[in-house]
């Protein structure tokens, strides 16, 4: 088991830093595909040794494989190789559920938590100098993705919030808001990359972070959490400069104005190179419905195309498929409503025990639930191994009692 745990964390480290190290220290560019293939091979090999017929996660894995097979048979213009290539990203989250179900047992739990704590500190610390270099080289925006690289600002931002919350929970050892806030004060420097990349979702994530700490039965604690959240939002608003050819005198009021939100999330597709997220969902759902593919989707290979190969469908709809994607949009085109419902039920099954939690980590569980909802409508972050690993690990950790 020790070897398997080592391989799991080796996979996490190379997914987090592999491309950055190869590109900047060895001059090897575009290595992500090979890195992720290695990660998949390692993770899937370990999963095979962890499978239990009675496990609910094994059942979900079987269901997803059945759905993907139906999608492939209904869309035979897709090659089997590309289908399997796309299927890897769908299987990966379920594989992590299977792995952590095994690791979060009495025998391995404490050692795994210590290893993940070490990873969190290393990851968060290294993002600071790397993000500063990217900021001074490219300015604020998607180029400030830390070790995740160009276009990874959103993934980096979500990962930082989740990892900081994990460390806050780990160090505070209680649900007392004051203890969490004191602990959080020592972790604030880890938010520096988030301030540098100026991802707009940061304002919402700050709100959710502190909203999860609010205890409505404890007025003093609620006021403290609300005040800190508001103060941090104001700080970020003051350092926020300009992105996407838009300059804001008051970023906080401008970004959350009705006009900007409607334009940003649901604008006319003809006005944007990257079609707004909600507009993508509407257009994508309409297409799938009209083409009788709403139930099982279009193809598992779609989001792996664009470089070496482009299908006729991809060429026709590339304008819709590229750019920022809500996870719902991604799942819909991959496997239709069948795949969407499978993932919703899988995650809802993890959160349904929220009301049953007593001395466990209610605030962390709530924060992760809100993060998941945001990702479903904002980005396809669960496709990326660093964020997916951090989220699902934290989900298992959030169900533990304080010790």
mmCIF file of C-alpha atoms in Angstrom:
data_model
loop_
_atom_site.group_PDB
_atom_site.id
_atom_site.type_symbol
_atom_site.label_atom_id
_atom_site.label_comp_id
_atom_site.label_asym_id
_atom_site.label_seq_id
_atom_site.Cartn_x
_atom_site.Cartn_y
_atom_site.Cartn_z
ATOM 1 C CA UNK A 1 0.000 0.000 0.000
ATOM 2 C CA UNK A 2 2.901 2.364 0.731
ATOM 3 C CA UNK A 3 4.043 2.095 -2.895
ATOM 4 C CA UNK A 4 0.543 2.872 -4.164
ATOM 5 C CA UNK A 5 0.241 5.952 -1.948
ATOM 6 C CA UNK A 6 3.642 7.141 -3.159
ATOM 7 C CA UNK A 7 2.518 6.735 -6.777
ATOM 8 C CA UNK A 8 -0.724 8.611 -6.121
ATOM 9 C CA UNK A 9 1.126 11.618 -4.730
ATOM 10 C CA UNK A 10 3.832 11.350 -7.378
ATOM 11 C CA UNK A 11 1.006 11.681 -9.916
ATOM 12 C CA UNK A 12 -0.305 14.765 -8.119
ATOM 13 C CA UNK A 13 3.126 16.416 -8.097
ATOM 14 C CA UNK A 14 3.886 15.801 -11.765
ATOM 15 C CA UNK A 15 0.390 17.007 -12.738
ATOM 16 C CA UNK A 16 0.992 20.176 -10.705
ATOM 17 C CA UNK A 17 4.577 20.963 -11.682
ATOM 18 C CA UNK A 18 5.603 18.646 -14.513
ATOM 19 C CA UNK A 19 4.962 20.862 -17.525
ATOM 20 C CA UNK A 20 6.347 23.952 -15.777
ATOM 21 C CA UNK A 21 9.603 22.200 -14.820
ATOM 22 C CA UNK A 22 10.090 20.604 -18.240
ATOM 23 C CA UNK A 23 9.408 23.860 -20.087
ATOM 24 C CA UNK A 24 11.438 26.218 -17.913
ATOM 25 C CA UNK A 25 14.366 24.031 -16.871
ATOM 26 C CA UNK A 26 14.725 21.587 -19.754
ATOM 27 C CA UNK A 27 13.229 23.545 -22.672
ATOM 28 C CA UNK A 28 10.646 20.828 -23.391
ATOM 29 C CA UNK A 29 7.411 22.488 -24.514
ATOM 30 C CA UNK A 30 3.883 21.074 -24.856
ATOM 31 C CA UNK A 31 4.501 18.114 -22.577
ATOM 32 C CA UNK A 32 1.075 18.151 -20.911
ATOM 33 C CA UNK A 33 -0.381 15.355 -23.023
ATOM 34 C CA UNK A 34 2.399 12.940 -22.086
ATOM 35 C CA UNK A 35 2.299 14.010 -18.431
ATOM 36 C CA UNK A 36 -1.449 13.500 -18.160
ATOM 37 C CA UNK A 37 -1.201 10.153 -19.953
ATOM 38 C CA UNK A 38 1.360 9.024 -17.372
ATOM 39 C CA UNK A 39 -0.883 10.266 -14.553
ATOM 40 C CA UNK A 40 -3.865 8.399 -16.002
ATOM 41 C CA UNK A 41 -1.900 5.172 -16.350
ATOM 42 C CA UNK A 42 -0.717 5.363 -12.752
ATOM 43 C CA UNK A 43 -4.101 6.333 -11.286
ATOM 44 C CA UNK A 44 -6.143 3.858 -13.318
ATOM 45 C CA UNK A 45 -3.726 1.043 -12.464
ATOM 46 C CA UNK A 46 -4.150 1.785 -8.757
ATOM 47 C CA UNK A 47 -7.930 1.998 -9.143
ATOM 48 C CA UNK A 48 -8.052 -1.503 -10.611
ATOM 49 C CA UNK A 49 -6.436 -2.832 -7.446
ATOM 50 C CA UNK A 50 -8.872 -0.872 -5.240
ATOM 51 C CA UNK A 51 -12.130 -1.877 -6.939
ATOM 52 C CA UNK A 52 -14.826 -3.389 -4.738
ATOM 53 C CA UNK A 53 -17.974 -4.819 -6.295
ATOM 54 C CA UNK A 54 -20.162 -3.533 -3.469
ATOM 55 C CA UNK A 55 -18.823 0.030 -3.547
ATOM 56 C CA UNK A 56 -21.173 2.751 -4.803
ATOM 57 C CA UNK A 57 -18.242 4.347 -6.622
ATOM 58 C CA UNK A 58 -17.541 1.137 -8.528
ATOM 59 C CA UNK A 59 -21.185 1.114 -9.571
ATOM 60 C CA UNK A 60 -20.878 4.702 -10.834
ATOM 61 C CA UNK A 61 -17.784 3.757 -12.798
ATOM 62 C CA UNK A 62 -19.713 0.944 -14.483
ATOM 63 C CA UNK A 63 -22.670 3.248 -15.210
ATOM 64 C CA UNK A 64 -20.409 5.872 -16.790
ATOM 65 C CA UNK A 65 -18.694 3.237 -18.930
ATOM 66 C CA UNK A 66 -22.115 2.031 -20.131
ATOM 67 C CA UNK A 67 -23.255 5.587 -20.952
ATOM 68 C CA UNK A 68 -20.022 6.296 -22.811
ATOM 69 C CA UNK A 69 -20.402 3.084 -24.832
ATOM 70 C CA UNK A 70 -23.918 4.074 -25.893
ATOM 71 C CA UNK A 71 -22.685 7.532 -26.898
ATOM 72 C CA UNK A 72 -19.929 5.972 -28.983
ATOM 73 C CA UNK A 73 -22.310 3.556 -30.726
ATOM 74 C CA UNK A 74 -24.738 6.382 -31.539
ATOM 75 C CA UNK A 75 -21.965 8.557 -32.986
ATOM 76 C CA UNK A 76 -19.841 6.143 -34.971
ATOM 77 C CA UNK A 77 -18.068 8.910 -36.894
ATOM 78 C CA UNK A 78 -15.839 9.229 -33.816
ATOM 79 C CA UNK A 79 -12.807 6.938 -33.780
ATOM 80 C CA UNK A 80 -12.488 4.580 -30.822
ATOM 81 C CA UNK A 81 -9.037 5.974 -29.989
ATOM 82 C CA UNK A 82 -10.352 9.528 -29.661
ATOM 83 C CA UNK A 83 -13.391 8.295 -27.732
ATOM 84 C CA UNK A 84 -11.153 6.582 -25.166
ATOM 85 C CA UNK A 85 -8.907 9.641 -25.138
ATOM 86 C CA UNK A 86 -11.837 11.825 -24.053
ATOM 87 C CA UNK A 87 -13.235 9.195 -21.689
ATOM 88 C CA UNK A 88 -10.089 9.459 -19.544
ATOM 89 C CA UNK A 89 -11.178 12.863 -18.209
ATOM 90 C CA UNK A 90 -14.601 11.513 -17.222
ATOM 91 C CA UNK A 91 -13.241 8.447 -15.473
ATOM 92 C CA UNK A 92 -10.606 10.380 -13.515
ATOM 93 C CA UNK A 93 -12.930 12.011 -10.897
ATOM 94 C CA UNK A 94 -14.694 8.703 -10.248
ATOM 95 C CA UNK A 95 -11.303 7.023 -9.925
ATOM 96 C CA UNK A 96 -10.346 9.491 -7.195
ATOM 97 C CA UNK A 97 -13.545 8.678 -5.289
ATOM 98 C CA UNK A 98 -12.579 4.993 -5.407
ATOM 99 C CA UNK A 99 -9.022 5.757 -4.265
ATOM 100 C CA UNK A 100 -9.954 8.059 -1.382
ATOM 101 C CA UNK A 101 -12.672 5.717 -0.169
ATOM 102 C CA UNK A 102 -9.862 3.226 0.411
ATOM 103 C CA UNK A 103 -7.282 5.671 1.747
ATOM 104 C CA UNK A 104 -9.608 7.409 4.220
ATOM 105 C CA UNK A 105 -9.659 4.400 6.479
ATOM 106 C CA UNK A 106 -8.121 4.186 9.937
ATOM 107 C CA UNK A 107 -4.954 2.535 8.651
ATOM 108 C CA UNK A 108 -3.977 5.122 6.039
ATOM 109 C CA UNK A 109 -5.958 8.272 6.780
ATOM 110 C CA UNK A 110 -3.499 10.194 8.950
ATOM 111 C CA UNK A 111 -0.502 9.547 6.730
ATOM 112 C CA UNK A 112 -2.409 10.598 3.606
ATOM 113 C CA UNK A 113 -3.579 13.824 5.274
ATOM 114 C CA UNK A 114 0.007 14.678 6.270
ATOM 115 C CA UNK A 115 1.186 14.086 2.693
ATOM 116 C CA UNK A 116 -1.576 16.259 1.272
ATOM 117 C CA UNK A 117 -0.816 18.995 3.807
ATOM 118 C CA UNK A 118 2.803 18.947 2.619
ATOM 119 C CA UNK A 119 1.677 19.168 -1.002
ATOM 120 C CA UNK A 120 -0.665 22.087 -0.211
ATOM 121 C CA UNK A 121 2.114 24.134 1.357
ATOM 122 C CA UNK A 122 4.560 23.377 -1.458
ATOM 123 C CA UNK A 123 2.008 24.134 -4.178
ATOM 124 C CA UNK A 124 0.756 27.369 -2.605
ATOM 125 C CA UNK A 125 4.252 28.620 -1.821
ATOM 126 C CA UNK A 126 5.642 28.041 -5.323
ATOM 127 C CA UNK A 127 2.709 29.784 -6.989
ATOM 128 C CA UNK A 128 3.745 33.119 -5.459
ATOM 129 C CA UNK A 129 7.139 33.646 -7.182
ATOM 130 C CA UNK A 130 5.958 32.016 -10.412
ATOM 131 C CA UNK A 131 2.871 34.261 -10.542
ATOM 132 C CA UNK A 132 4.977 37.364 -9.903
ATOM 133 C CA UNK A 133 7.239 36.455 -12.829
ATOM 134 C CA UNK A 134 4.232 35.884 -15.100
ATOM 135 C CA UNK A 135 2.592 39.102 -13.917
ATOM 136 C CA UNK A 136 5.649 41.231 -14.684
ATOM 137 C CA UNK A 137 6.105 39.482 -18.018
ATOM 138 C CA UNK A 138 2.516 39.438 -19.290
ATOM 139 C CA UNK A 139 0.437 41.587 -16.937
ATOM 140 C CA UNK A 140 -2.755 40.432 -15.170
ATOM 141 C CA UNK A 141 -4.958 37.836 -16.814
ATOM 142 C CA UNK A 142 -4.969 34.238 -17.999
ATOM 143 C CA UNK A 143 -1.195 34.178 -18.441
ATOM 144 C CA UNK A 144 -0.836 34.305 -14.653
ATOM 145 C CA UNK A 145 -1.640 30.644 -14.126
ATOM 146 C CA UNK A 146 1.277 29.806 -11.848
ATOM 147 C CA UNK A 147 2.751 26.364 -12.487
ATOM 148 C CA UNK A 148 -0.488 25.391 -14.239
ATOM 149 C CA UNK A 149 0.568 27.688 -17.071
ATOM 150 C CA UNK A 150 -1.052 29.916 -19.674
ATOM 151 C CA UNK A 151 -4.830 29.910 -19.515
ATOM 152 C CA UNK A 152 -4.791 28.375 -16.050
ATOM 153 C CA UNK A 153 -5.701 31.431 -13.990
ATOM 154 C CA UNK A 154 -9.190 30.172 -13.195
ATOM 155 C CA UNK A 155 -7.964 26.691 -12.249
ATOM 156 C CA UNK A 156 -5.235 28.223 -10.098
ATOM 157 C CA UNK A 157 -7.722 30.518 -8.351
ATOM 158 C CA UNK A 158 -10.143 27.708 -7.464
ATOM 159 C CA UNK A 159 -7.263 25.483 -6.337
ATOM 160 C CA UNK A 160 -5.845 28.182 -4.057
ATOM 161 C CA UNK A 161 -9.184 28.824 -2.349
ATOM 162 C CA UNK A 162 -9.756 25.113 -1.734
ATOM 163 C CA UNK A 163 -6.226 24.442 -0.472
ATOM 164 C CA UNK A 164 -6.229 27.496 1.820
ATOM 165 C CA UNK A 165 -9.565 26.393 3.271
ATOM 166 C CA UNK A 166 -8.154 22.897 3.804
ATOM 167 C CA UNK A 167 -5.143 24.275 5.676
ATOM 168 C CA UNK A 168 -7.393 26.561 7.720
ATOM 169 C CA UNK A 169 -9.513 23.561 8.737
ATOM 170 C CA UNK A 170 -6.467 21.435 9.461
ATOM 171 C CA UNK A 171 -4.795 24.036 11.687
ATOM 172 C CA UNK A 172 -7.833 25.527 13.461
ATOM 173 C CA UNK A 173 -9.164 22.113 14.593
ATOM 174 C CA UNK A 174 -12.612 23.474 15.442
ATOM 175 C CA UNK A 175 -15.784 24.986 14.047
ATOM 176 C CA UNK A 176 -15.264 28.125 16.131
ATOM 177 C CA UNK A 177 -15.154 31.005 13.655
ATOM 178 C CA UNK A 178 -12.667 33.022 15.699
ATOM 179 C CA UNK A 179 -10.185 30.125 15.596
ATOM 180 C CA UNK A 180 -10.577 29.807 11.841
ATOM 181 C CA UNK A 181 -10.089 33.528 11.290
ATOM 182 C CA UNK A 182 -6.911 33.604 13.400
ATOM 183 C CA UNK A 183 -5.574 30.664 11.400
ATOM 184 C CA UNK A 184 -6.602 32.273 8.115
ATOM 185 C CA UNK A 185 -4.559 35.389 8.936
ATOM 186 C CA UNK A 186 -1.382 33.312 8.641
ATOM 187 C CA UNK A 187 -2.494 31.945 5.250
ATOM 188 C CA UNK A 188 -3.427 35.237 3.555
ATOM 189 C CA UNK A 189 -0.108 35.515 1.612
ATOM 190 C CA UNK A 190 -1.127 32.453 -0.365
ATOM 191 C CA UNK A 191 -3.838 34.587 -2.023
ATOM 192 C CA UNK A 192 -1.201 36.782 -3.730
ATOM 193 C CA UNK A 193 -1.412 34.902 -7.080
ATOM 194 C CA UNK A 194 -5.178 35.397 -7.040
ATOM 195 C CA UNK A 195 -4.672 39.161 -6.708
ATOM 196 C CA UNK A 196 -2.133 39.094 -9.534
ATOM 197 C CA UNK A 197 -4.214 37.181 -12.082
ATOM 198 C CA UNK A 198 -7.342 39.250 -11.355
ATOM 199 C CA UNK A 199 -9.793 36.481 -12.200
ATOM 200 C CA UNK A 200 -13.260 38.004 -11.864
ATOM 201 C CA UNK A 201 -14.662 34.927 -10.139
ATOM 202 C CA UNK A 202 -12.384 35.788 -7.190
ATOM 203 C CA UNK A 203 -14.959 38.245 -5.845
ATOM 204 C CA UNK A 204 -17.607 35.534 -5.711
ATOM 205 C CA UNK A 205 -15.219 32.987 -4.189
ATOM 206 C CA UNK A 206 -14.290 35.408 -1.393
ATOM 207 C CA UNK A 207 -17.983 35.898 -0.672
ATOM 208 C CA UNK A 208 -18.606 32.130 -0.572
ATOM 209 C CA UNK A 209 -15.500 31.561 1.562
ATOM 210 C CA UNK A 210 -16.737 33.807 4.344
ATOM 211 C CA UNK A 211 -20.409 32.994 3.846
ATOM 212 C CA UNK A 212 -19.603 29.383 4.702
ATOM 213 C CA UNK A 213 -18.195 30.588 8.042
ATOM 214 C CA UNK A 214 -21.348 32.458 9.051
ATOM 215 C CA UNK A 215 -23.202 30.951 11.999
ATOM 216 C CA UNK A 216 -26.653 32.484 12.101
ATOM 217 C CA UNK A 217 -27.162 31.386 15.699
ATOM 218 C CA UNK A 218 -24.005 33.238 16.720
ATOM 219 C CA UNK A 219 -24.391 36.911 15.847
ATOM 220 C CA UNK A 220 -20.869 37.928 16.874
ATOM 221 C CA UNK A 221 -19.209 35.256 14.757
ATOM 222 C CA UNK A 222 -21.451 36.051 11.805
ATOM 223 C CA UNK A 223 -20.592 39.756 11.961
ATOM 224 C CA UNK A 224 -16.874 38.897 12.166
ATOM 225 C CA UNK A 225 -17.006 36.591 9.134
ATOM 226 C CA UNK A 226 -19.098 39.039 7.119
ATOM 227 C CA UNK A 227 -16.825 41.975 7.955
ATOM 228 C CA UNK A 228 -13.664 40.092 7.020
ATOM 229 C CA UNK A 229 -15.173 38.911 3.748
ATOM 230 C CA UNK A 230 -16.314 42.405 2.841
ATOM 231 C CA UNK A 231 -12.911 43.846 3.779
ATOM 232 C CA UNK A 232 -11.064 41.328 1.598
ATOM 233 C CA UNK A 233 -13.390 42.042 -1.334
ATOM 234 C CA UNK A 234 -12.696 45.765 -0.986
ATOM 235 C CA UNK A 235 -8.929 45.102 -0.912
ATOM 236 C CA UNK A 236 -9.123 43.012 -4.083
ATOM 237 C CA UNK A 237 -11.288 45.659 -5.692
ATOM 238 C CA UNK A 238 -8.662 48.311 -5.026
ATOM 239 C CA UNK A 239 -5.794 46.296 -6.525
ATOM 240 C CA UNK A 240 -7.843 45.118 -9.503
ATOM 241 C CA UNK A 241 -6.696 46.997 -12.600
ATOM 242 C CA UNK A 242 -7.900 46.025 -16.054
ATOM 243 C CA UNK A 243 -8.603 42.931 -18.095
ATOM 244 C CA UNK A 244 -10.076 41.959 -21.421
ATOM 245 C CA UNK A 245 -9.744 45.515 -22.740
ATOM 246 C CA UNK A 246 -12.004 46.803 -19.971
ATOM 247 C CA UNK A 247 -10.875 49.337 -17.410
ATOM 248 C CA UNK A 248 -12.907 49.800 -14.231
ATOM 249 C CA UNK A 249 -12.843 52.868 -12.004
ATOM 250 C CA UNK A 250 -14.642 50.806 -9.376
ATOM 251 C CA UNK A 251 -14.178 47.105 -10.250
ATOM 252 C CA UNK A 252 -16.469 45.876 -7.485
ATOM 253 C CA UNK A 253 -19.527 47.803 -8.632
ATOM 254 C CA UNK A 254 -18.701 47.481 -12.344
ATOM 255 C CA UNK A 255 -18.175 43.720 -12.395
ATOM 256 C CA UNK A 256 -21.358 43.067 -10.442
ATOM 257 C CA UNK A 257 -23.461 45.576 -12.333
ATOM 258 C CA UNK A 258 -26.440 44.113 -14.154
ATOM 259 C CA UNK A 259 -25.178 45.232 -17.573
ATOM 260 C CA UNK A 260 -21.757 43.649 -17.156
ATOM 261 C CA UNK A 261 -23.066 40.366 -15.703
ATOM 262 C CA UNK A 262 -25.635 39.943 -18.480
ATOM 263 C CA UNK A 263 -23.006 40.719 -21.115
ATOM 264 C CA UNK A 264 -20.314 38.539 -19.505
ATOM 265 C CA UNK A 265 -22.465 35.461 -18.877
ATOM 266 C CA UNK A 266 -25.225 35.625 -21.459
ATOM 267 C CA UNK A 267 -24.236 38.073 -24.189
ATOM 268 C CA UNK A 268 -24.883 37.636 -27.903
ATOM 269 C CA UNK A 269 -22.488 35.041 -29.321
ATOM 270 C CA UNK A 270 -21.778 37.274 -32.332
ATOM 271 C CA UNK A 271 -20.224 39.918 -30.071
ATOM 272 C CA UNK A 272 -17.538 37.631 -28.634
ATOM 273 C CA UNK A 273 -14.631 35.502 -29.792
ATOM 274 C CA UNK A 274 -15.280 33.405 -26.665
ATOM 275 C CA UNK A 275 -19.045 32.875 -26.439
ATOM 276 C CA UNK A 276 -20.373 33.766 -22.924
ATOM 277 C CA UNK A 277 -20.909 30.789 -20.638
ATOM 278 C CA UNK A 278 -24.684 30.826 -20.196
ATOM 279 C CA UNK A 279 -25.114 31.540 -23.896
ATOM 280 C CA UNK A 280 -23.020 28.448 -24.594
ATOM 281 C CA UNK A 281 -25.296 26.375 -22.386
ATOM 282 C CA UNK A 282 -28.416 27.644 -24.143
ATOM 283 C CA UNK A 283 -27.036 27.201 -27.662
ATOM 284 C CA UNK A 284 -25.518 23.822 -26.865
ATOM 285 C CA UNK A 285 -28.710 22.495 -25.282
ATOM 286 C CA UNK A 286 -30.797 23.691 -28.228
ATOM 287 C CA UNK A 287 -28.489 21.975 -30.718
ATOM 288 C CA UNK A 288 -28.461 18.678 -28.787
ATOM 289 C CA UNK A 289 -32.242 18.752 -28.440
ATOM 290 C CA UNK A 290 -32.868 19.472 -32.113
ATOM 291 C CA UNK A 291 -30.428 16.768 -33.219
ATOM 292 C CA UNK A 292 -31.876 14.155 -30.808
ATOM 293 C CA UNK A 293 -28.590 13.958 -28.863
ATOM 294 C CA UNK A 294 -29.687 15.546 -25.631
ATOM 295 C CA UNK A 295 -29.845 12.219 -23.766
ATOM 296 C CA UNK A 296 -26.446 10.723 -24.682
ATOM 297 C CA UNK A 297 -24.526 13.670 -26.064
ATOM 298 C CA UNK A 298 -22.407 14.248 -29.158
ATOM 299 C CA UNK A 299 -18.978 12.733 -28.569
ATOM 300 C CA UNK A 300 -16.414 12.075 -25.839
ATOM 301 C CA UNK A 301 -13.634 13.186 -28.170
ATOM 302 C CA UNK A 302 -14.819 16.755 -28.824
ATOM 303 C CA UNK A 303 -12.655 18.505 -26.273
ATOM 304 C CA UNK A 304 -9.578 16.530 -27.297
ATOM 305 C CA UNK A 305 -9.785 17.719 -30.896
ATOM 306 C CA UNK A 306 -8.418 20.904 -32.418
ATOM 307 C CA UNK A 307 -4.716 20.209 -32.923
ATOM 308 C CA UNK A 308 -3.874 16.953 -34.652
ATOM 309 C CA UNK A 309 -7.427 16.179 -35.736
ATOM 310 C CA UNK A 310 -10.699 17.989 -36.372
ATOM 311 C CA UNK A 311 -13.952 16.190 -37.131
ATOM 312 C CA UNK A 312 -16.556 17.762 -39.406
ATOM 313 C CA UNK A 313 -18.672 18.554 -36.351
ATOM 314 C CA UNK A 314 -15.742 20.219 -34.577
ATOM 315 C CA UNK A 315 -14.937 22.370 -37.618
ATOM 316 C CA UNK A 316 -18.551 23.495 -37.806
ATOM 317 C CA UNK A 317 -18.932 24.283 -34.090
ATOM 318 C CA UNK A 318 -15.396 25.200 -33.068
ATOM 319 C CA UNK A 319 -16.583 28.765 -32.348
ATOM 320 C CA UNK A 320 -18.877 27.315 -29.649
ATOM 321 C CA UNK A 321 -16.608 24.609 -28.223
ATOM 322 C CA UNK A 322 -13.449 26.642 -27.616
ATOM 323 C CA UNK A 323 -12.728 29.048 -24.767
ATOM 324 C CA UNK A 324 -14.296 29.136 -21.312
ATOM 325 C CA UNK A 325 -16.799 26.346 -20.680
ATOM 326 C CA UNK A 326 -19.171 25.581 -17.810
ATOM 327 C CA UNK A 327 -18.751 22.001 -16.606
ATOM 328 C CA UNK A 328 -22.420 21.433 -17.446
ATOM 329 C CA UNK A 329 -21.745 22.396 -21.064
ATOM 330 C CA UNK A 330 -18.772 20.044 -21.179
ATOM 331 C CA UNK A 331 -20.740 17.100 -19.724
ATOM 332 C CA UNK A 332 -23.747 17.758 -21.961
ATOM 333 C CA UNK A 333 -21.752 17.594 -25.185
ATOM 334 C CA UNK A 334 -19.749 14.603 -23.976
ATOM 335 C CA UNK A 335 -22.516 12.347 -22.683
ATOM 336 C CA UNK A 336 -25.757 14.328 -22.618
ATOM 337 C CA UNK A 337 -28.240 14.412 -19.763
ATOM 338 C CA UNK A 338 -27.290 10.845 -18.824
ATOM 339 C CA UNK A 339 -23.761 11.879 -17.965
ATOM 340 C CA UNK A 340 -24.883 15.114 -16.280
ATOM 341 C CA UNK A 341 -27.324 13.259 -14.020
ATOM 342 C CA UNK A 342 -24.723 10.601 -13.193
ATOM 343 C CA UNK A 343 -22.262 13.226 -11.985
ATOM 344 C CA UNK A 344 -24.911 15.204 -10.128
ATOM 345 C CA UNK A 345 -26.107 12.110 -8.291
ATOM 346 C CA UNK A 346 -22.511 11.111 -7.516
ATOM 347 C CA UNK A 347 -21.701 14.456 -5.906
ATOM 348 C CA UNK A 348 -25.116 14.934 -4.294
ATOM 349 C CA UNK A 349 -24.577 11.573 -2.623
ATOM 350 C CA UNK A 350 -21.504 13.037 -0.942
ATOM 351 C CA UNK A 351 -23.275 16.155 0.251
ATOM 352 C CA UNK A 352 -26.540 14.557 1.376
ATOM 353 C CA UNK A 353 -25.048 13.795 4.787
ATOM 354 C CA UNK A 354 -24.547 17.508 5.441
ATOM 355 C CA UNK A 355 -27.583 17.686 7.751
ATOM 356 C CA UNK A 356 -26.368 14.639 9.649
ATOM 357 C CA UNK A 357 -22.997 16.168 10.476
ATOM 358 C CA UNK A 358 -22.581 16.944 14.152
ATOM 359 C CA UNK A 359 -19.050 17.685 15.314
ATOM 360 C CA UNK A 360 -17.737 17.414 11.773
ATOM 361 C CA UNK A 361 -16.637 20.142 9.379
ATOM 362 C CA UNK A 362 -19.929 21.715 8.349
ATOM 363 C CA UNK A 363 -18.437 24.957 7.045
ATOM 364 C CA UNK A 364 -15.882 23.222 4.817
ATOM 365 C CA UNK A 365 -18.523 20.857 3.473
ATOM 366 C CA UNK A 366 -20.775 23.828 2.700
ATOM 367 C CA UNK A 367 -17.952 25.737 1.001
ATOM 368 C CA UNK A 368 -17.139 22.778 -1.250
ATOM 369 C CA UNK A 369 -20.792 22.378 -2.160
ATOM 370 C CA UNK A 370 -21.006 26.023 -3.223
ATOM 371 C CA UNK A 371 -17.726 25.712 -5.157
ATOM 372 C CA UNK A 372 -19.108 22.710 -7.034
ATOM 373 C CA UNK A 373 -22.254 24.630 -8.020
ATOM 374 C CA UNK A 374 -20.129 27.525 -9.287
ATOM 375 C CA UNK A 375 -17.915 25.193 -11.334
ATOM 376 C CA UNK A 376 -20.908 23.543 -12.958
ATOM 377 C CA UNK A 377 -21.953 26.933 -14.337
ATOM 378 C CA UNK A 378 -18.589 28.692 -14.620
ATOM 379 C CA UNK A 379 -15.744 26.441 -15.777
ATOM 380 C CA UNK A 380 -14.724 22.862 -16.474
ATOM 381 C CA UNK A 381 -12.182 22.837 -13.654
ATOM 382 C CA UNK A 382 -12.808 19.207 -12.714
ATOM 383 C CA UNK A 383 -11.115 18.243 -15.988
ATOM 384 C CA UNK A 384 -7.839 19.479 -14.544
ATOM 385 C CA UNK A 385 -6.059 17.045 -12.283
ATOM 386 C CA UNK A 386 -4.724 19.496 -9.682
ATOM 387 C CA UNK A 387 -8.139 21.014 -8.996
ATOM 388 C CA UNK A 388 -9.978 17.704 -9.284
ATOM 389 C CA UNK A 389 -7.596 15.986 -6.862
ATOM 390 C CA UNK A 390 -7.721 18.904 -4.382
ATOM 391 C CA UNK A 391 -11.516 19.132 -4.499
ATOM 392 C CA UNK A 392 -12.287 15.434 -4.047
ATOM 393 C CA UNK A 393 -9.604 14.954 -1.373
ATOM 394 C CA UNK A 394 -11.020 17.947 0.521
ATOM 395 C CA UNK A 395 -14.525 16.545 0.147
ATOM 396 C CA UNK A 396 -13.488 13.349 1.930
ATOM 397 C CA UNK A 397 -11.534 15.314 4.529
ATOM 398 C CA UNK A 398 -14.502 17.610 5.204
ATOM 399 C CA UNK A 399 -16.504 14.636 6.489
ATOM 400 C CA UNK A 400 -13.988 13.808 9.221
ATOM 401 C CA UNK A 401 -14.437 14.722 12.857
ATOM 402 C CA UNK A 402 -12.096 17.217 14.500
ATOM 403 C CA UNK A 403 -9.209 15.664 16.357
#
